[in-house]
CSV table of C-alpha atoms in Angstrom, one decimal:
chain,number,residue,atom,x,y,z
L,158,THR,CA,0.4,-1.5,-37.2
L,159,THR,CA,-0.9,0.6,-40.1
L,160,ARG,CA,-4.3,0.1,-41.8
L,161,SER,CA,-5.5,1.7,-45.2
L,162,ALA,CA,-9.0,2.5,-46.5
L,163,GLU,CA,-10.8,4.6,-49.1
L,164,VAL,CA,-13.8,6.9,-48.3
L,165,THR,CA,-15.9,8.2,-51.2
L,166,PHE,CA,-18.5,11.1,-50.9
L,167,GLU,CA,-20.9,11.3,-53.9
L,168,ASN,CA,-23.4,13.9,-54.9
L,169,GLU,CA,-26.4,11.9,-56.2
L,170,LYS,CA,-27.8,14.8,-58.3
L,171,THR,CA,-24.7,15.8,-60.2
L,172,ASP,CA,-22.7,12.5,-59.8
L,173,GLU,CA,-19.8,14.5,-58.5
L,174,PHE,CA,-17.7,12.8,-55.9
L,175,VAL,CA,-14.7,13.2,-53.7
L,176,ARG,CA,-12.5,10.3,-52.7
L,177,TYR,CA,-10.1,10.2,-49.7
L,178,GLU,CA,-7.5,7.7,-48.9
L,179,LEU,CA,-7.2,7.0,-45.2
L,180,LYS,CA,-4.2,5.6,-43.4
L,181,VAL,CA,-4.7,4.6,-39.8
L,182,LYS,CA,-1.6,3.9,-37.6
L,183,VAL,CA,-2.4,1.9,-34.5
L,184,LEU,CA,-0.2,2.8,-31.5
L,185,PRO,CA,0.2,1.1,-28.2
L,186,PRO,CA,-2.3,2.4,-25.7
L,187,SER,CA,-1.4,5.3,-23.5
L,188,VAL,CA,-1.3,5.0,-19.7
L,189,ALA,CA,-4.8,5.3,-18.4
L,190,SER,CA,-3.7,6.1,-14.8
L,191,THR,CA,-0.9,5.8,-12.3
L,192,ILE,CA,-1.4,3.8,-9.1
L,193,SER,CA,1.0,4.4,-6.2
L,194,LEU,CA,1.5,1.8,-3.5
L,195,SER,CA,3.8,2.1,-0.5
L,196,GLY,CA,4.4,-0.1,2.5
L,197,ALA,CA,6.9,-1.5,5.0
L,198,VAL,CA,9.0,-4.5,4.0
L,199,ARG,CA,7.0,-7.8,4.3
L,200,GLN,CA,3.7,-6.0,5.2
L,201,LEU,CA,0.8,-6.7,2.9
L,202,VAL,CA,-0.5,-3.6,1.0
L,203,THR,CA,-3.9,-3.6,-0.8
L,204,HIS,CA,-5.5,-1.2,-3.3
L,205,ALA,CA,-9.1,-1.1,-4.5
L,206,MET,CA,-9.4,0.2,-8.1
L,207,ASP,CA,-12.7,1.1,-9.8
L,208,VAL,CA,-13.1,-0.2,-13.3
L,209,ASP,CA,-16.0,1.0,-15.5
L,210,ASN,CA,-17.7,-0.7,-18.4
L,211,PRO,CA,-18.7,1.9,-21.0
L,212,LEU,CA,-20.6,-0.7,-23.2
L,213,ASP,CA,-24.2,-1.8,-23.0
L,214,VAL,CA,-23.2,-5.4,-23.0
L,215,PRO,CA,-21.4,-7.5,-20.2
L,216,LEU,CA,-17.7,-7.4,-20.4
L,217,SER,CA,-15.0,-9.9,-19.3
L,218,LEU,CA,-11.5,-8.4,-18.8
L,219,THR,CA,-8.3,-10.3,-18.6
L,220,VAL,CA,-6.1,-8.9,-15.9
L,221,SER,CA,-2.3,-9.2,-15.7
L,222,CYS,CA,0.7,-7.5,-14.1
L,223,ASP,CA,4.3,-7.8,-15.3
L,224,LEU,CA,5.6,-7.9,-11.7
L,225,PRO,CA,4.8,-11.3,-10.0
L,226,GLU,CA,4.9,-9.6,-6.6
L,227,VAL,CA,1.7,-7.7,-7.4
L,228,ILE,CA,-1.2,-10.1,-7.1
L,229,VAL,CA,-4.4,-9.5,-9.1
L,230,PRO,CA,-7.3,-11.7,-10.2
L,231,SER,CA,-6.9,-13.3,-13.6
L,232,THR,CA,-10.3,-12.0,-14.8
L,233,LEU,CA,-12.7,-9.3,-13.9
L,234,LEU,CA,-16.4,-9.4,-14.9
L,235,LEU,CA,-18.4,-6.2,-15.5
L,236,GLY,CA,-22.1,-5.9,-16.1
L,237,ALA,CA,-23.5,-3.8,-19.0
L,238,GLY,CA,-22.8,-0.2,-18.2
L,239,MET,CA,-21.7,-1.2,-14.7
L,240,ALA,CA,-18.5,-0.8,-12.6
L,241,ALA,CA,-16.5,-3.3,-10.6
L,242,VAL,CA,-13.7,-3.2,-8.1
L,243,LEU,CA,-10.3,-4.6,-9.0
L,244,ASN,CA,-8.2,-5.5,-5.9
L,245,LEU,CA,-4.4,-5.4,-6.0
L,246,SER,CA,-2.2,-6.9,-3.3
L,247,TRP,CA,1.5,-6.3,-2.9
L,248,ARG,CA,3.9,-7.5,-0.2
L,249,PRO,CA,7.3,-5.7,-0.6
L,250,LEU,CA,10.3,-7.9,0.1
L,251,VAL,CA,13.2,-5.7,-0.7
L,252,LYS,CA,13.5,-2.0,0.3
L,253,GLY,CA,13.5,0.4,-2.6
L,254,SER,CA,11.3,1.7,-5.5
L,255,ARG,CA,10.0,-0.2,-8.5
L,256,GLU,CA,7.5,0.2,-11.4
L,257,ALA,CA,5.1,-2.3,-12.9
L,258,THR,CA,2.5,-2.3,-15.7
L,259,LEU,CA,-1.1,-3.4,-15.0
L,260,THR,CA,-3.0,-4.4,-18.2
L,261,LEU,CA,-6.7,-5.0,-18.6
L,262,SER,CA,-7.6,-6.6,-21.9
L,263,SER,CA,-10.7,-7.5,-23.8
L,264,ALA,CA,-11.7,-8.1,-27.4
L,265,GLU,CA,-14.2,-5.2,-27.3
L,266,LEU,CA,-11.9,-2.5,-25.6
L,267,GLY,CA,-8.4,-3.8,-26.4
L,268,ASN,CA,-5.8,-3.1,-23.8
L,269,ILE,CA,-6.2,-0.6,-21.0
L,270,VAL,CA,-2.8,0.1,-19.4
L,271,HIS,CA,-2.1,1.4,-15.9
L,272,LYS,CA,1.3,2.2,-14.4
L,273,VAL,CA,1.9,1.0,-10.9
L,274,ARG,CA,4.6,2.8,-8.8
L,275,LEU,CA,5.8,0.7,-5.8
L,276,GLU,CA,7.9,1.9,-2.9
L,277,ALA,CA,9.0,-0.3,0.0
L,278,ILE,CA,9.9,1.7,3.0
L,279,GLY,CA,11.3,0.9,6.5
L,280,ALA,CA,13.9,-1.6,7.6
L,281,ALA,CA,13.3,-5.2,7.9
L,282,ASP,CA,12.1,-6.3,11.3
L,283,VAL,CA,14.8,-7.6,13.6
L,284,ARG,CA,14.1,-10.3,16.2
L,285,THR,CA,16.2,-11.6,19.1
L,286,LEU,CA,17.0,-15.2,20.2
L,287,GLN,CA,18.5,-15.8,23.7
L,288,PHE,CA,20.6,-18.8,24.5
L,289,LYS,CA,22.2,-20.2,27.7
L,290,ALA,CA,24.5,-23.2,28.0
L,291,GLY,CA,27.4,-24.3,30.2
L,292,LEU,CA,30.9,-24.6,28.9
L,293,GLY,CA,31.2,-27.9,27.2
L,294,GLY,CA,27.5,-28.0,26.4
L,295,SER,CA,25.3,-26.4,23.7
L,296,GLN,CA,21.8,-25.2,23.0
L,297,LEU,CA,19.8,-25.5,19.8
L,298,GLN,CA,17.0,-23.1,18.8
L,299,SER,CA,14.9,-22.5,15.7
L,300,PHE,CA,14.5,-19.3,13.8
L,301,ARG,CA,11.4,-19.3,11.7
L,302,PHE,CA,10.7,-17.0,8.7
L,303,ALA,CA,8.4,-16.8,5.8
L,304,ASN,CA,9.2,-17.1,2.1
L,305,TYR,CA,6.8,-14.9,0.1
L,306,LEU,CA,8.3,-15.7,-3.3
L,307,ARG,CA,5.9,-17.5,-5.7
L,308,GLY,CA,7.0,-19.8,-8.5
L,309,SER,CA,7.3,-23.5,-9.5
L,310,GLY,CA,10.3,-24.3,-7.4
L,311,PRO,CA,11.9,-23.6,-4.0
L,312,ALA,CA,13.9,-20.4,-3.3
L,313,VAL,CA,17.3,-21.0,-1.7
L,314,TYR,CA,18.1,-18.6,1.1
L,315,LYS,CA,21.7,-18.0,2.3
L,316,CYS,CA,22.2,-18.3,6.1
L,317,ALA,CA,25.2,-16.8,7.8
L,318,VAL,CA,26.4,-15.8,11.3
L,319,LYS,CA,28.5,-12.6,11.4
L,320,SER,CA,31.4,-13.8,13.5
L,321,GLY,CA,30.5,-17.5,13.9
L,322,THR,CA,32.6,-17.9,17.1
L,323,ASP,CA,30.0,-19.3,19.5
L,324,PHE,CA,27.0,-19.5,17.2
L,325,GLU,CA,26.6,-21.7,14.1
L,326,VAL,CA,23.8,-22.4,11.7
L,327,GLU,CA,23.2,-26.1,11.1
L,328,VAL,CA,22.5,-25.6,7.3
L,329,LYS,CA,23.9,-22.6,5.4
L,330,ASP,CA,21.6,-23.0,2.3
L,331,VAL,CA,17.9,-23.4,3.1
L,332,ALA,CA,15.4,-24.3,0.4
L,333,ALA,CA,12.0,-22.6,1.0
L,334,PRO,CA,8.9,-23.9,-0.7
L,335,PRO,CA,7.1,-21.4,-3.0
L,336,ALA,CA,4.4,-19.2,-1.5
L,337,ASP,CA,0.8,-19.7,-2.2
L,338,GLY,CA,-0.8,-16.3,-3.1
L,339,THR,CA,-0.3,-13.8,-0.4
L,340,THR,CA,0.4,-16.5,2.2
L,341,GLY,CA,4.1,-17.2,2.8
L,342,SER,CA,5.5,-20.6,3.3
L,343,GLU,CA,7.1,-21.0,6.8
L,344,VAL,CA,10.8,-22.1,7.0
L,345,SER,CA,12.9,-23.0,10.0
L,346,VAL,CA,16.6,-22.6,10.5
L,347,GLU,CA,18.4,-24.3,13.4
L,348,ILE,CA,21.1,-22.3,15.3
L,349,ARG,CA,23.5,-23.9,17.8
L,350,PHE,CA,25.1,-22.0,20.6
L,351,GLU,CA,28.3,-23.5,22.1
L,352,PRO,CA,29.9,-21.0,24.4
L,353,SER,CA,33.7,-20.6,24.3
L,354,ARG,CA,34.0,-18.6,27.6
L,355,LEU,CA,32.0,-17.5,30.6
L,356,GLY,CA,29.8,-14.5,30.2
L,357,GLU,CA,27.7,-12.9,27.6
L,358,VAL,CA,28.3,-13.0,23.8
L,359,ALA,CA,26.4,-11.4,20.9
L,360,ASP,CA,26.2,-12.1,17.2
L,361,THR,CA,24.0,-11.6,14.2
L,362,LEU,CA,22.2,-14.1,12.0
L,363,THR,CA,21.4,-13.0,8.5
L,364,ILE,CA,19.1,-15.0,6.1
L,365,ALA,CA,18.9,-13.5,2.6
L,366,HIS,CA,17.7,-14.0,-0.9
L,367,PRO,CA,18.2,-11.5,-3.8
L,368,ASP,CA,14.4,-11.3,-4.4
L,369,GLY,CA,13.0,-12.7,-1.2
L,370,GLY,CA,14.6,-10.1,1.0
L,371,GLU,CA,16.6,-10.2,4.2
L,372,TYR,CA,15.9,-11.4,7.7
L,373,VAL,CA,18.1,-10.4,10.6
L,374,CYS,CA,18.1,-11.9,14.1
L,375,ASN,CA,20.2,-10.8,17.1
L,376,LEU,CA,21.7,-13.7,18.8
L,377,LEU,CA,22.4,-13.3,22.6
L,378,GLY,CA,24.2,-16.1,24.4
L,379,LEU,CA,25.2,-16.6,28.1
L,380,GLY,CA,28.0,-19.0,28.8
L,381,SER,CA,27.8,-20.5,32.3
L,382,GLU,CA,29.9,-22.7,34.5
L,383,PRO,CA,30.4,-26.2,33.2
L,384,GLY,CA,27.8,-28.7,34.3
L,385,ARG,CA,28.7,-31.9,36.2
L,386,LEU,CA,29.0,-34.9,33.9
L,387,GLY,CA,28.7,-38.6,34.5
L,388,PRO,CA,28.8,-40.9,36.2
L,389,ILE,CA,31.3,-42.9,34.1
L,390,VAL,CA,31.3,-46.5,35.1
L,391,ILE,CA,34.7,-48.3,35.3
L,392,LYS,CA,35.1,-52.0,36.1
L,393,ALA,CA,37.9,-53.0,38.4
L,394,GLY,CA,41.2,-53.3,36.7
L,395,GLN,CA,40.0,-51.5,33.5
L,396,THR,CA,40.7,-48.1,31.9
L,397,VAL,CA,38.1,-46.0,30.1
L,398,GLN,CA,38.6,-43.1,27.7
L,399,VAL,CA,36.6,-40.1,28.9
L,400,PRO,CA,35.8,-37.7,26.0
L,401,PHE,CA,36.7,-34.1,26.6
L,402,LYS,CA,36.6,-31.0,24.3
L,403,ASN,CA,38.6,-27.8,24.6
L,404,VAL,CA,35.7,-25.3,23.9
L,405,LEU,CA,37.9,-22.3,24.4
L,406,ASN,CA,39.2,-20.2,21.5
L,407,ALA,CA,42.9,-20.9,22.4
L,408,ASN,CA,45.3,-23.8,22.7
L,409,VAL,CA,45.2,-24.6,26.4
L,410,GLU,CA,47.0,-26.9,28.7
L,411,PHE,CA,44.6,-28.9,30.9
L,412,ALA,CA,45.5,-30.6,34.2
L,413,SER,CA,43.6,-33.8,35.0
L,414,SER,CA,43.3,-35.6,38.4
L,415,ALA,CA,41.1,-38.3,39.7
L,416,SER,CA,40.0,-39.0,43.3
L,417,PRO,CA,40.2,-40.9,45.5
L,418,ALA,CA,43.8,-41.2,44.4
L,419,GLY,CA,44.2,-44.7,45.8
L,420,ALA,CA,41.4,-46.1,43.5
L,421,PHE,CA,41.4,-43.9,40.4
L,422,ALA,CA,44.3,-42.6,38.3
L,423,VAL,CA,44.6,-40.6,35.0
L,424,GLY,CA,47.0,-41.7,32.3
L,425,LYS,CA,48.2,-38.2,31.4
L,426,PRO,CA,48.0,-35.6,34.2
L,427,ARG,CA,48.7,-32.7,31.7
L,428,GLU,CA,47.8,-32.3,28.1
L,429,THR,CA,47.6,-29.4,25.7
L,430,ILE,CA,44.5,-29.5,23.5
L,431,PRO,CA,44.1,-27.3,20.5
L,432,ALA,CA,41.2,-24.8,20.4
L,433,LYS,CA,37.8,-26.3,19.6
L,434,LYS,CA,39.3,-29.8,19.4
L,435,GLY,CA,38.4,-32.9,21.3
L,436,ALA,CA,40.6,-35.4,23.2
L,437,ALA,CA,40.2,-38.5,25.4
L,438,ILE,CA,41.4,-38.7,29.1
L,439,ALA,CA,42.4,-42.2,30.2
L,440,VAL,CA,41.1,-43.0,33.6
L,441,SER,CA,41.7,-46.4,35.3
L,442,PHE,CA,40.1,-48.0,38.4
L,443,LYS,CA,42.1,-50.2,40.7
L,444,PRO,CA,40.4,-51.0,44.0
L,445,GLU,CA,42.3,-51.6,47.2
L,446,PRO,CA,43.3,-55.2,47.8
L,447,GLY,CA,40.7,-57.1,49.7
L,448,THR,CA,37.8,-55.0,48.4
L,449,PRO,CA,34.7,-57.3,48.3
L,450,ALA,CA,33.1,-58.1,45.0
L,451,GLY,CA,30.0,-56.0,44.2
L,452,THR,CA,31.5,-52.9,46.0
L,453,ARG,CA,30.9,-49.5,44.5
L,454,VAL,CA,33.5,-46.8,44.7
L,455,ASP,CA,32.4,-43.2,43.9
L,456,GLY,CA,35.0,-40.7,42.7
L,457,GLN,CA,35.5,-37.8,40.4
L,458,LEU,CA,37.7,-36.6,37.6
L,459,VAL,CA,38.6,-32.9,37.7
L,460,VAL,CA,39.9,-31.1,34.6
L,461,ILE,CA,41.4,-27.6,35.1
L,462,ALA,CA,42.2,-25.2,32.3
L,463,ASN,CA,45.6,-23.5,32.7
L,464,ALA,CA,44.5,-20.3,30.8
L,465,PRO,CA,44.2,-16.6,31.6
L,466,ALA,CA,40.9,-14.9,32.6
L,467,SER,CA,40.9,-13.2,29.1
L,468,ALA,CA,40.5,-16.6,27.5
L,469,THR,CA,38.0,-18.2,30.0
L,470,GLY,CA,36.0,-15.3,31.3
L,471,SER,CA,36.5,-16.7,34.8
L,472,GLU,CA,38.3,-14.9,37.6
L,473,GLY,CA,39.2,-18.2,39.2
L,474,PRO,CA,40.3,-21.6,37.9
L,475,LEU,CA,38.0,-22.9,35.3
L,476,GLN,CA,37.3,-26.6,35.9
L,477,TRP,CA,35.1,-29.5,34.7
L,478,VAL,CA,34.0,-32.3,37.0
L,479,VAL,CA,33.1,-35.8,35.8
L,480,TYR,CA,31.7,-38.2,38.3
L,481,LEU,CA,33.2,-41.7,38.4
L,482,ARG,CA,31.8,-45.0,39.6
L,483,GLY,CA,34.1,-47.9,40.1
L,484,GLU,CA,32.6,-51.4,40.3
L,485,THR,CA,34.3,-54.5,41.6
């Protein structure tokens, strides 16, 4: 803005005078100083800044920063002719350089502007989760991370597994509550491991938000031999459907047999099941004639995958065993 005024100088003896017209143009304040902050991603960085009060009266300064990630107190009180310390806190979430403006305002001094240069260095920390499950089974684990974004509503993080073959996130969009000050809000993501072959497998979980940064977790899984299942109870003269899933990444023919053969029988000895699909194996129980009532007959259902070692990870036949219990 521009202000105008007149100034008159008068000689009292001769009555001579000189008059000046003043025009004052008020410009935005220049930058008082430049503050540089640097730190690793998600590590809290603090800076103590000395602020002086040049007046002989107490002063109250309103403090603000145009970058919400930089946390400052809303007001700073200074005694007459005294100094105080202004504490700045910053937790970088995304790697790179940024600039912000710190403004201290009062009716007496106007605006005092400081430039803040921010640099986030270093890669995000990478954690590792280890899983182990038998073929046909699964394991569920939680990955916990912190959301440091402040605001009035939740921040939605995108969750993804790189290949997604044996690992899967239960929810792909996770809503994280807003952070309170410098303290982040903890969020949990569930990851399920369902091996598709014997041996080790690795994948990568990424959880990301454009402003909240990126979390990376290495997923290591070990697929082991299928565990024994059952027992499945079958009444005399009845047939039950035993659920079975082809967990391999290929369409595979499975051979099913039940023993003892005189008491148990399968409805379909061979069946091709698509990759990652489920099926039902019909098993019936027919005790030998003359078997007393209340007799229990133990047996087992064996399912063998007719697949190469490249698909199963097993040097020998890969088989599942389900215990059967016939009751008369």
